[in-house]
Structure formats: C-alpha cells, structure tokens
Amino acid sequence: MVRLKIGQRILLLFLAVSLLPLLAVNFLLLNLAQKQLKQAATTRQSIIATQTAERVDNFLGSKVNVLIFQSQTNAIRKFQTSEANLNLATMIKQDRDMERVALIDKKGLEQVVVNQTGLVTTHANVVNSDAFKAATFLAGKEYIGPVVYNQGKPEVTIAVPLIRFADQQDLTHLSTAEFGKYRSASDIQGVLTATFSLSDLWQSVLSTQIGNEGYAYVVDDKGNLIAHPKADFLATHQNVAEVHQVEDFLRGSHDVHESISETGDKVFSSYEAITRTNWAVIVEEPISSVYAGITSFYRLAIVIFVVIAAVASGFSLLFQRRLLAPIKRLAAGAKRLGGGDFSQNIPEQGDDELTDLASNFNAMSHNIRSLVADLKVRNDSLAAEQDKLNGILTSVTDGIIAVDRAGKIILLNPPAAHLAEKPADQLINKNLNEVFGWHKKGQPFNLELNQAGVYRYDEVSLPQADKEASLDIMVNVVQHRDDDVAAILTVHDLTTSRDLEVMKLDFVAIAGHELRTPLTVVRGYLNLINNEAMDQLSVYNIENLQRALVGAEQLSGLINNLLNISRIERGQLEVVPTKVDMADITKQIVEQQQVTTKLKDQTLVYEGPNSGAFAAADVTAISEVLNNLITNALKYTASQSRIVVSLEAQAGGAVRVAVTDNGPGIALSAQKRLFTKFYRVEHDLTAANRGTGLGLYIAKTIIDLHHGTIGVISDTGKGASFFFTVPAYDALAHDHDNKHHGKEQVGKHGWIKKRSHN
Ligand code: ADP
C-alpha cells in the first residue's frame, strides 16, 4: 500500500472534491447529449426518408398520370396515328425525363414510337415484354418496371393500359387503375409505354444532406440496389438484402435504428418504403458523425477539468501551506525533542487549534526540560551517593556481599572478593554458597537466604589456597519485595585477629610463668623472714615486711589470674575433680591469707567443720577461687574489718563456701555484671586498690567447670557475702557415669567443652 504524505492526501482530497462532481455532471450531460443527438438523428432521418420516398413516389406518380392522361385522348385510344404521333412528340418534348414513348396495340405491335430525336418508324412486337404483359393481361393497371442502367444511366419503364372509353375513369380523378378491374381482354385496347431517365431524380435523392456525413440510397423490393451515392459501390454491389436496415424493410418492421451499414460502418439508419413500387429509401448517418458534436463537448470538458484541477491544486497548496507549516514545525520540534534537544520553542502564530497544540508542545518541552534538569541533579547526587557507598564498601575491612533471591551475587566489595581469592567481576552472578563453599565444624553448609531476618554464623571456615579462614558472618535477609536484593552479608575475617589473640595469650602465659618462678622465691624468703626473723626486725621494718608480703601475694594473685585468663582463652583451663575435703582446703587458705591481714589490721576467720566436707573438686582451681574471694574481701574492706569464711555441707549434695565481709558492699545494679571480664565497681576502695576485673570472672569460670554455682549477696554499705557451691563427693559417687565425673575444660572463647574419660 502506498504511504501518502499529508500534503498528497490533501491534494487528492481537493481534487476529488472539485473533480468528482464535475465528472458526475459531465457524465450526466454526456448521456443526455448522446440521447438527444440520437433522438435528433432518428427524427431527422425519418423525416428525410419520408420526404425522399414521397419525392420518388411523386415523380413516378406524375409520370404515370401523364401517361394515363395521354392514354385517354381520342388519338391514342383510337390509334389515329398521325395525331398520336403529334401527341407523343409533344409529350416527349415537354418531359425532359422521358427518353422514349411507344403506342402498342392489343396484339403487342408498336404502332407509334417517338424518342428524343423524333419519330421512329419501327413496328416491333413487344407482346412478351413485361410492360405489355403487366399493363394488359396480367394486372390491367399501370406498370412500373425495374430500374435499368443503360450506359450508366438509370432508366425506368412505365406502361399504362388503353381502356375503352366507356370504362374510362373520370379524368379529373386520375389515379392508379384498380387492380383486377379489367378482366376481359376486350377491355384493354393497347398499351402506352414510356422509358424515363431517373438521372435527375436520383441526383436530387442522392444529394440529400443528412447531418454532416449522412446519405440516402434506394433499394427495390428484392433488396437490389437501384440508387447509391457512391457509383463504384453501386457498380460492385447489386444486392444489399442482408444489411440490417434493408432486412428490416423487407420484413416490414421498423426495429433497427443502430446498425452496420452496407459499407460496414456503424450507423444510425432509417427507411421509408415507396408504396407505389415497393422500393425503399434507406437513410444512413455514421454514429461518429451523429455524435461529432460531443467531441467538442469532450474537449471543453477536458479543458474545464484541467483548469479546475489546476485551481484545486493551487488551493490545496495554499491550504497545505497554512495548515501544514505549523504541523511541520511541530513535527520538526518533536524530532529535535526526540533527539534530546529540549531547549527549543515552537513559534505560536495565529489563534487556532494548531496554536494551542504548539503552546501545549512548548509547555511539554518546558516540563521535560525541567524534568531532565531535575533528573540530572538526582542522578548526580545518586552518583555521589554511589561513589560514597563504593568508597565505604571499598574502605571497610569486612567483606560485604549482596545476593538476589536466587542466591546469586549481585555486588561484593574487594575484601569479599579477596576472601574468595578471585576477581570481583568473576564472582558476579555466581551462586553465593557454590562460590564460597563454607564449612562449619568440618561439615559443608549453606547460608539461609530465604527467611527474612538477621542471622549470625560464627566459626565458619572457608578453605583458602594456603590456609583455612575463620569467618564471622552476619546475614540480613530482607523482606521479599520486588527488590533485587534479597540478602546482605557482612563477612568478618577472624583469622588475623585470632592469630594475634593467640600470640597475646602465648605471651601472657610465657610472661606469667617467667614471673612466677622469681616471685615464688621472693614470697618464700619474705615468708621465711616473717616466720623466723620477725623478732630481729624493728617495728618499722615489720610494717615494711607486711607491705612486701601483701604486695607479693597480690602480685602472685595477679599472675595467677593472668595465667588463668590465658588458659581460659586458649581453652586450656582444665579441672580434674577429685575427692577433696573442702573444710581442710578452706582452713589452709584462711591460714595462708592471715599474713595479708596484718597490714590493715583485719580479722580473717574460718567458721565451719574442721573436716569431712568432701566434694568433687580440683584442689588448685578451687584454691584460686577461694584466694580470689578472700583477697577481694581484704582489698575492698577498710582497716580492722572482719572477714568470715564459712563452710557448710548442703542438703542438696553440695558444699557451700561463703566469704562474708563488713565492707562497703556492692550495689544491686553492679551485681549483674560482677562476674564478667574486666568489670570493676566504682567505689573508693576500688580506686585505692589496683585490679584487673578478672578475678571474679575466673572464679565463675572455674565454678562453672565444677557445675557449681557462684554469687553474691550484698547491699550497699552493709558488706558483701560471696559464695560458691561445688558438688559433694557423695553425689558424684552415686552417679558414677555422671558428666561431673570427668575432666572439664574451658573452650577457646569461653564456651565450655566436655571431654569424657574415654
Ligand atoms: P579486681 O579485684 O582485680 O578488680 P575482681 O574480679 O576480683 O577484680 O573484682 C571485681 C570488682 O568487684 C572489684 O574491682 C571490686 O570493685 C568489686 N569487689 C570484689 N569483691 C568485693 C568485696 N568483697 N567488697 C566490695 N567490692 C568487691
């Protein structure tokens, strides 16, 4: 299908609107004109045919009448030869058409013959001639013979009978004798016959003007041509009975008007019979000639057509310029807009809908302009945000990974790529769990990415080329929305810090052990002096010795605590519970600690059974606990305070030891955190005494390993009572397979592991 531009469509519309009605009117007019021309031709032809036929008829009738008139004269009728001669000579002289006239008696002998040149003395017998027969015996009426061409000239012979006078008609009413009226031969006296030239008649008939090119011709009752304007055609064609119009005549009907002529042309045609002779005048006019007038009409119509088309085109161009120019401006504007030029404004000329369109277009382009500017600003700030985010993602030391709902990686920062030991772009769109192949406790495992929530996975191992990384992973699975991001992972690599931690703990252990040996020597000598050389010392030095002893004890406690912490952290703190008499141990420690009471003039007493409080406990570890509690009580109470270490065997199968002082006590709010690492309560005595905040933490760890309980009962200003329980040995004995009966160990990070005996 041809794609027309608007301009072409408008042109077509204009042409259609202006030319189609013209076409219709032309068509109607043409039809009408054709009809009228045809009608006129038919009428004209029929009139001419009738007139011509009448002319021929009149011609023949007048000749017949002349002959009848002569036939009634006495001279002719009575064959008075000399008078008849005169009559006939006069007659031939008076009629230019008459070529020859003859008086024939009833026996068929020519009695008198006169031609144009004069009297002819011949007495030929014409008894067998058609004229004689017809005029006498056969019809008894006038005879009009066939047209004969004599040396190219048409001739017709007319004969009339000579009738007895008595039967003669009234001469004033001369007309064709009635057929069959004369039956007996005696009625007919003879025949008067004359030959007439038809040249003049034909001349006038054939020169009849019919339209521009029409003509008439004459046929006889057999369809033979007897007159035709074209002499050569007449010479070659004798019978035209097959020509439609002639056929029509021979049949006696009047149907055909449009037909093919005797010369093969398309013609309108008409005929009129000549009643006297049964000939017919055929009138023809070529159809082209009939419609010749229409051709000029056509020409005029074409000229009008062209003029109107030109005018319509002109108007359409004008219209296009008016209508299309703004549309073209709009189209060009839209094109530039499409190309990204939002700065243009279309001129708003006029006051019509197109102006509204242009102004709306300008408003739209203005809006787009501001939208684009707005978008640019947002884009810039987004880019800045993106840069910031990228900066953050790159600068954080933890790995950060975003995955989609299918678990595919959609973003990761350099530390995350570093963990996977692959370039980041090779990891995008890969499955998270497949890429990293995490393990936990030797088992492969996958991160949960489907259920919304925050999940923490610690102790995750990631096999790497030269080592196994230890990871702490935080997974934030976001609520499932249309969002692409389904989960964000923060992966913390513990490997390095763990190594550092181990180094630190190793150092603390080594340093602790190295310090303990000389300290033991120091403590030994100080105790030796205290026990054996006291009396040799001045009061001043005794006090110094006391300070040295307390300091050495505190230092020893500190080193023990550090070593214990190091053991706990490395998972090496072990308790091996055996049957111990808690009363015995407690009494001993209270005894050992007496030396440190002296400095502040404090009282440290034991209240409880002397022996028989058997428990399943690790002597060394439990001693640490007791020493810690008693040292604290001495440290955090003022001078001359009283500290009671009490012991009781409980009904539930446990031995309970409590260290109770009358010091400042511990606020309830502080009690909750008392047993955590590095926690120290803020009060005057804490400030005065150095400490690490580790003692109670270690004590709790050790008691936990014994499956005992540890706690404090205290009130601010009313002293504190620290207590712990350890399972009684009896209870252990009753349940030999009980988990208590084993070696207990603290896990690396404070988690308690259990190792069975076997
Ligand atoms: P450190 O003694 O090295 O500070 P501890 O874990 O042994 O560490 O003690 C933790 C804190 O508990 C101490 O700092 C002290 O403030 C408080 N505390 C311990 N025992 C007593 C006590 N008997 N009376 C008052 N406060 C105490």
Short mmCIF file of N, CA, C and O in Angstrom, two decimals, residues 110-197:
data_model
loop_
_atom_site.label_atom_id
_atom_site.label_comp_id
_atom_site.label_asym_id
_atom_site.label_seq_id
_atom_site.Cartn_x
_atom_site.Cartn_y
_atom_site.Cartn_z
N GLU A 110 -45.80 -2.36 -81.79
CA GLU A 110 -45.59 -0.92 -81.58
C GLU A 110 -46.09 -0.17 -82.81
O GLU A 110 -45.55 -0.33 -83.90
N GLN A 111 -47.16 0.66 -82.54
CA GLN A 111 -47.72 1.38 -83.67
C GLN A 111 -46.99 2.71 -83.86
O GLN A 111 -46.70 3.09 -85.00
N VAL A 112 -46.75 3.38 -82.80
CA VAL A 112 -46.03 4.66 -82.92
C VAL A 112 -44.91 4.67 -81.86
O VAL A 112 -45.15 4.32 -80.71
N VAL A 113 -43.72 5.06 -82.26
CA VAL A 113 -42.61 5.15 -81.29
C VAL A 113 -41.91 6.51 -81.48
O VAL A 113 -41.58 6.85 -82.61
N VAL A 114 -41.81 7.22 -80.43
CA VAL A 114 -41.13 8.51 -80.53
C VAL A 114 -40.00 8.55 -79.48
O VAL A 114 -40.20 8.12 -78.34
N ASN A 115 -38.82 9.01 -79.91
CA ASN A 115 -37.76 9.24 -78.90
C ASN A 115 -37.32 10.69 -78.92
O ASN A 115 -37.94 11.49 -79.64
N GLN A 116 -36.31 10.99 -78.17
CA GLN A 116 -35.92 12.40 -78.01
C GLN A 116 -35.56 13.03 -79.35
O GLN A 116 -35.77 14.23 -79.57
N THR A 117 -35.14 12.18 -80.27
CA THR A 117 -34.71 12.73 -81.55
C THR A 117 -35.87 12.84 -82.54
O THR A 117 -35.76 13.51 -83.57
N GLY A 118 -36.94 12.16 -82.29
CA GLY A 118 -38.09 12.27 -83.18
C GLY A 118 -38.78 10.95 -83.41
O GLY A 118 -38.61 10.03 -82.59
N LEU A 119 -39.55 10.88 -84.49
CA LEU A 119 -40.36 9.67 -84.78
C LEU A 119 -39.48 8.51 -85.20
O LEU A 119 -38.52 8.65 -85.94
N VAL A 120 -39.83 7.35 -84.70
CA VAL A 120 -39.05 6.16 -85.03
C VAL A 120 -39.97 5.22 -85.78
O VAL A 120 -41.08 4.92 -85.31
N THR A 121 -39.62 4.85 -86.93
CA THR A 121 -40.50 4.01 -87.77
C THR A 121 -40.15 2.55 -87.56
O THR A 121 -39.45 1.92 -88.32
N THR A 122 -40.60 2.00 -86.58
CA THR A 122 -40.40 0.56 -86.29
C THR A 122 -41.70 -0.01 -85.80
O THR A 122 -42.47 0.67 -85.09
N HIS A 123 -41.97 -1.21 -86.11
CA HIS A 123 -43.21 -1.85 -85.66
C HIS A 123 -42.86 -3.13 -84.93
O HIS A 123 -43.29 -4.21 -85.24
N ALA A 124 -42.02 -2.98 -83.99
CA ALA A 124 -41.54 -4.15 -83.23
C ALA A 124 -42.69 -4.78 -82.46
O ALA A 124 -43.63 -4.09 -82.05
N ASN A 125 -42.59 -6.10 -82.29
CA ASN A 125 -43.59 -6.81 -81.49
C ASN A 125 -43.08 -6.97 -80.08
O ASN A 125 -42.08 -7.63 -79.85
N VAL A 126 -43.73 -6.37 -79.16
CA VAL A 126 -43.28 -6.44 -77.75
C VAL A 126 -44.27 -7.20 -76.89
O VAL A 126 -44.41 -6.94 -75.69
N VAL A 127 -44.99 -8.12 -77.58
CA VAL A 127 -46.05 -8.83 -76.86
C VAL A 127 -45.52 -9.57 -75.62
O VAL A 127 -46.25 -9.79 -74.66
N ASN A 128 -44.25 -9.93 -75.64
CA ASN A 128 -43.70 -10.69 -74.50
C ASN A 128 -43.01 -9.80 -73.44
O ASN A 128 -42.47 -10.32 -72.47
N SER A 129 -43.04 -8.52 -73.72
CA SER A 129 -42.34 -7.66 -72.74
C SER A 129 -43.14 -7.56 -71.43
O SER A 129 -44.36 -7.71 -71.42
N ASP A 130 -42.42 -7.38 -70.37
CA ASP A 130 -43.04 -7.29 -69.03
C ASP A 130 -44.04 -6.14 -69.01
O ASP A 130 -45.14 -6.26 -68.47
N ALA A 131 -43.66 -5.05 -69.66
CA ALA A 131 -44.51 -3.87 -69.62
C ALA A 131 -45.85 -4.16 -70.27
O ALA A 131 -46.90 -3.83 -69.71
N PHE A 132 -45.79 -4.79 -71.37
CA PHE A 132 -47.01 -5.09 -72.10
C PHE A 132 -47.88 -6.06 -71.29
O PHE A 132 -49.07 -5.84 -71.09
N LYS A 133 -47.21 -7.12 -70.80
CA LYS A 133 -47.96 -8.13 -70.07
C LYS A 133 -48.58 -7.52 -68.84
O LYS A 133 -49.77 -7.73 -68.53
N ALA A 134 -47.82 -6.82 -68.13
CA ALA A 134 -48.31 -6.28 -66.85
C ALA A 134 -49.45 -5.29 -67.09
O ALA A 134 -50.46 -5.33 -66.38
N ALA A 135 -49.24 -4.45 -68.10
CA ALA A 135 -50.25 -3.41 -68.30
C ALA A 135 -51.53 -3.94 -68.91
O ALA A 135 -52.58 -3.35 -68.77
N THR A 136 -51.44 -5.08 -69.58
CA THR A 136 -52.65 -5.60 -70.21
C THR A 136 -53.20 -6.79 -69.48
O THR A 136 -54.11 -6.68 -68.65
N PHE A 137 -52.64 -7.93 -69.68
CA PHE A 137 -53.27 -9.17 -69.24
C PHE A 137 -53.04 -9.52 -67.77
O PHE A 137 -53.88 -10.14 -67.14
N LEU A 138 -51.96 -9.13 -67.36
CA LEU A 138 -51.66 -9.62 -66.00
C LEU A 138 -52.34 -8.78 -64.93
O LEU A 138 -52.99 -9.31 -64.04
N ALA A 139 -52.23 -7.50 -65.05
CA ALA A 139 -52.77 -6.68 -63.96
C ALA A 139 -53.85 -5.72 -64.40
O ALA A 139 -54.81 -5.48 -63.67
N GLY A 140 -53.67 -5.24 -65.59
CA GLY A 140 -54.65 -4.27 -66.04
C GLY A 140 -54.48 -2.94 -65.37
O GLY A 140 -55.43 -2.18 -65.20
N LYS A 141 -53.34 -2.70 -64.95
CA LYS A 141 -53.06 -1.43 -64.30
C LYS A 141 -51.69 -0.93 -64.75
O LYS A 141 -51.02 -1.65 -65.50
N GLU A 142 -51.30 0.22 -64.31
CA GLU A 142 -50.02 0.72 -64.80
C GLU A 142 -48.90 -0.18 -64.30
O GLU A 142 -48.99 -0.81 -63.26
N TYR A 143 -47.88 -0.16 -65.16
CA TYR A 143 -46.70 -0.98 -64.88
C TYR A 143 -45.51 -0.06 -64.68
O TYR A 143 -45.29 0.84 -65.50
N ILE A 144 -44.80 -0.29 -63.59
CA ILE A 144 -43.54 0.45 -63.38
C ILE A 144 -42.43 -0.59 -63.31
O ILE A 144 -42.41 -1.45 -62.42
N GLY A 145 -41.60 -0.54 -64.27
CA GLY A 145 -40.59 -1.59 -64.38
C GLY A 145 -39.41 -1.38 -63.46
O GLY A 145 -39.35 -0.40 -62.70
N PRO A 146 -38.50 -2.37 -63.54
CA PRO A 146 -37.30 -2.25 -62.71
C PRO A 146 -36.39 -1.13 -63.24
O PRO A 146 -36.52 -0.75 -64.40
N VAL A 147 -35.54 -0.68 -62.32
CA VAL A 147 -34.59 0.36 -62.73
C VAL A 147 -33.48 -0.32 -63.53
O VAL A 147 -32.93 -1.31 -63.09
N VAL A 148 -33.23 0.18 -64.67
CA VAL A 148 -32.21 -0.41 -65.54
C VAL A 148 -31.17 0.65 -65.83
O VAL A 148 -31.51 1.82 -66.03
N TYR A 149 -29.94 0.24 -65.75
CA TYR A 149 -28.88 1.20 -66.07
C TYR A 149 -28.47 1.01 -67.51
O TYR A 149 -28.01 -0.05 -67.91
N ASN A 150 -28.72 2.03 -68.28
CA ASN A 150 -28.43 1.98 -69.70
C ASN A 150 -27.27 2.94 -69.96
O ASN A 150 -27.41 4.14 -69.81
N GLN A 151 -26.14 2.30 -70.24
CA GLN A 151 -24.90 3.07 -70.42
C GLN A 151 -24.64 3.97 -69.20
O GLN A 151 -24.34 5.16 -69.31
N GLY A 152 -24.85 3.34 -68.04
CA GLY A 152 -24.55 4.05 -66.79
C GLY A 152 -25.65 5.00 -66.35
O GLY A 152 -25.54 5.62 -65.29
N LYS A 153 -26.71 5.08 -67.13
CA LYS A 153 -27.76 5.99 -66.74
C LYS A 153 -28.98 5.20 -66.31
O LYS A 153 -29.40 4.27 -66.99
N PRO A 154 -29.57 5.59 -65.21
CA PRO A 154 -30.72 4.84 -64.71
C PRO A 154 -32.00 5.18 -65.49
O PRO A 154 -32.25 6.35 -65.79
N GLU A 155 -32.72 4.14 -65.77
CA GLU A 155 -33.95 4.32 -66.52
C GLU A 155 -35.03 3.42 -65.93
O GLU A 155 -34.73 2.37 -65.38
N VAL A 156 -36.29 3.87 -66.12
CA VAL A 156 -37.39 3.03 -65.68
C VAL A 156 -38.48 3.09 -66.78
O VAL A 156 -38.68 4.14 -67.41
N THR A 157 -39.08 1.98 -66.97
CA THR A 157 -40.13 1.95 -67.99
C THR A 157 -41.48 1.91 -67.30
O THR A 157 -41.68 1.13 -66.36
N ILE A 158 -42.40 2.82 -67.76
CA ILE A 158 -43.74 2.85 -67.18
C ILE A 158 -44.74 2.59 -68.33
O ILE A 158 -44.58 3.14 -69.43
N ALA A 159 -45.68 1.74 -68.03
CA ALA A 159 -46.68 1.45 -69.07
C ALA A 159 -48.08 1.56 -68.49
O ALA A 159 -48.29 1.17 -67.33
N VAL A 160 -49.00 2.11 -69.27
CA VAL A 160 -50.40 2.15 -68.80
C VAL A 160 -51.30 1.52 -69.88
O VAL A 160 -51.01 1.64 -71.07
N PRO A 161 -52.37 0.85 -69.47
CA PRO A 161 -53.25 0.23 -70.47
C PRO A 161 -54.16 1.30 -71.14
O PRO A 161 -54.47 2.31 -70.52
N LEU A 162 -54.57 0.99 -72.37
CA LEU A 162 -55.51 1.87 -73.05
C LEU A 162 -56.87 1.24 -72.83
O LEU A 162 -57.09 0.10 -73.20
N ILE A 163 -57.75 1.93 -72.16
CA ILE A 163 -59.01 1.32 -71.74
C ILE A 163 -60.15 1.92 -72.54
O ILE A 163 -60.09 3.10 -72.94
N ARG A 164 -61.22 1.06 -72.78
CA ARG A 164 -62.36 1.55 -73.56
C ARG A 164 -62.92 2.78 -72.90
O ARG A 164 -62.97 2.88 -71.68
N PHE A 165 -63.38 3.59 -73.71
CA PHE A 165 -63.80 4.92 -73.24
C PHE A 165 -64.87 4.84 -72.14
O PHE A 165 -64.86 5.57 -71.16
N ALA A 166 -65.87 3.86 -72.46
CA ALA A 166 -66.98 3.75 -71.51
C ALA A 166 -66.51 3.46 -70.09
O ALA A 166 -67.11 3.87 -69.10
N ASP A 167 -65.41 2.73 -70.04
CA ASP A 167 -64.92 2.36 -68.70
C ASP A 167 -63.90 3.34 -68.17
O ASP A 167 -63.32 3.14 -67.11
N GLN A 168 -63.71 4.34 -68.96
CA GLN A 168 -62.60 5.23 -68.54
C GLN A 168 -62.97 6.00 -67.27
O GLN A 168 -64.14 6.29 -66.99
N GLN A 169 -62.01 6.26 -66.54
CA GLN A 169 -62.23 6.92 -65.26
C GLN A 169 -62.43 8.41 -65.49
O GLN A 169 -62.10 8.95 -66.54
N ASP A 170 -63.00 8.98 -64.47
CA ASP A 170 -63.11 10.44 -64.52
C ASP A 170 -61.73 11.03 -64.56
O ASP A 170 -60.89 10.77 -63.68
N LEU A 171 -61.46 11.75 -65.61
CA LEU A 171 -60.08 12.21 -65.81
C LEU A 171 -59.64 13.19 -64.73
O LEU A 171 -58.46 13.37 -64.50
N THR A 172 -60.66 13.80 -64.14
CA THR A 172 -60.25 14.71 -63.08
C THR A 172 -59.74 13.96 -61.85
O THR A 172 -59.10 14.53 -60.98
N HIS A 173 -60.06 12.68 -61.79
CA HIS A 173 -59.59 11.86 -60.64
C HIS A 173 -58.64 10.79 -61.08
O HIS A 173 -58.79 9.62 -60.75
N LEU A 174 -57.72 11.23 -61.86
CA LEU A 174 -56.77 10.24 -62.35
C LEU A 174 -55.95 9.64 -61.20
O LEU A 174 -55.44 10.36 -60.35
N SER A 175 -55.91 8.37 -61.25
CA SER A 175 -55.08 7.71 -60.24
C SER A 175 -54.74 6.34 -60.76
O SER A 175 -55.16 5.97 -61.85
N THR A 176 -54.05 5.63 -59.98
CA THR A 176 -53.67 4.27 -60.38
C THR A 176 -54.92 3.43 -60.61
O THR A 176 -55.84 3.46 -59.78
N ALA A 177 -54.95 2.76 -61.77
CA ALA A 177 -56.12 1.93 -62.07
C ALA A 177 -56.22 0.80 -61.05
O ALA A 177 -55.21 0.31 -60.55
N GLU A 178 -57.39 0.50 -60.72
CA GLU A 178 -57.58 -0.53 -59.67
C GLU A 178 -57.15 -1.89 -60.19
O GLU A 178 -57.48 -2.28 -61.30
N PHE A 179 -56.55 -2.62 -59.38
CA PHE A 179 -56.05 -3.94 -59.75
C PHE A 179 -57.23 -4.90 -59.97
O PHE A 179 -58.16 -4.94 -59.16
N GLY A 180 -57.14 -5.67 -61.05
CA GLY A 180 -58.14 -6.70 -61.31
C GLY A 180 -59.47 -6.17 -61.81
O GLY A 180 -60.44 -6.92 -61.98
N LYS A 181 -59.52 -4.88 -62.06
CA LYS A 181 -60.81 -4.36 -62.52
C LYS A 181 -61.13 -4.82 -63.95
O LYS A 181 -62.28 -5.12 -64.27
N TYR A 182 -60.04 -4.91 -64.72
CA TYR A 182 -60.25 -5.29 -66.15
C TYR A 182 -59.95 -6.74 -66.30
O TYR A 182 -58.81 -7.17 -66.24
N ARG A 183 -61.04 -7.47 -66.54
CA ARG A 183 -60.88 -8.92 -66.58
C ARG A 183 -60.87 -9.45 -68.01
O ARG A 183 -60.22 -10.46 -68.28
N SER A 184 -61.60 -8.77 -68.81
CA SER A 184 -61.66 -9.33 -70.18
C SER A 184 -60.68 -8.58 -71.07
O SER A 184 -60.44 -7.38 -70.88
N ALA A 185 -60.15 -9.35 -72.03
CA ALA A 185 -59.13 -8.78 -72.90
C ALA A 185 -59.70 -7.65 -73.75
O ALA A 185 -58.98 -6.74 -74.14
N SER A 186 -61.00 -7.73 -73.92
CA SER A 186 -61.58 -6.71 -74.78
C SER A 186 -61.61 -5.34 -74.11
O SER A 186 -61.77 -4.32 -74.77
N ASP A 187 -61.44 -5.37 -72.79
CA ASP A 187 -61.42 -4.09 -72.08
C ASP A 187 -60.18 -3.30 -72.42
O ASP A 187 -60.15 -2.08 -72.33
N ILE A 188 -59.09 -3.96 -72.74
CA ILE A 188 -57.80 -3.30 -72.97
C ILE A 188 -57.61 -3.12 -74.47
O ILE A 188 -57.67 -4.08 -75.24
N GLN A 189 -57.39 -1.87 -74.91
CA GLN A 189 -57.22 -1.58 -76.33
C GLN A 189 -55.76 -1.68 -76.72
O GLN A 189 -55.44 -2.02 -77.85
N GLY A 190 -54.90 -1.45 -75.83
CA GLY A 190 -53.46 -1.46 -76.09
C GLY A 190 -52.71 -0.91 -74.88
O GLY A 190 -53.27 -0.83 -73.79
N VAL A 191 -51.46 -0.54 -75.18
CA VAL A 191 -50.63 -0.06 -74.04
C VAL A 191 -49.83 1.17 -74.48
O VAL A 191 -49.35 1.22 -75.60
N LEU A 192 -49.76 2.13 -73.57
CA LEU A 192 -48.89 3.28 -73.84
C LEU A 192 -47.69 3.14 -72.89
O LEU A 192 -47.86 3.06 -71.68
N THR A 193 -46.56 3.02 -73.50
CA THR A 193 -45.37 2.77 -72.65
C THR A 193 -44.30 3.83 -72.88
O THR A 193 -44.14 4.28 -74.02
N ALA A 194 -43.63 4.21 -71.81
CA ALA A 194 -42.58 5.23 -71.94
C ALA A 194 -41.39 4.88 -71.03
O ALA A 194 -41.57 4.29 -69.96
N THR A 195 -40.21 5.23 -71.48
CA THR A 195 -38.99 5.00 -70.67
C THR A 195 -38.52 6.37 -70.16
O THR A 195 -38.40 7.31 -70.93
N PHE A 196 -38.33 6.41 -68.82
CA PHE A 196 -37.91 7.68 -68.22
C PHE A 196 -36.50 7.58 -67.67
O PHE A 196 -36.12 6.55 -67.11
N SER A 197 -35.78 8.66 -67.86
CA SER A 197 -34.46 8.70 -67.23
C SER A 197 -34.65 9.08 -65.75
O SER A 197 -35.42 10.00 -65.42
#
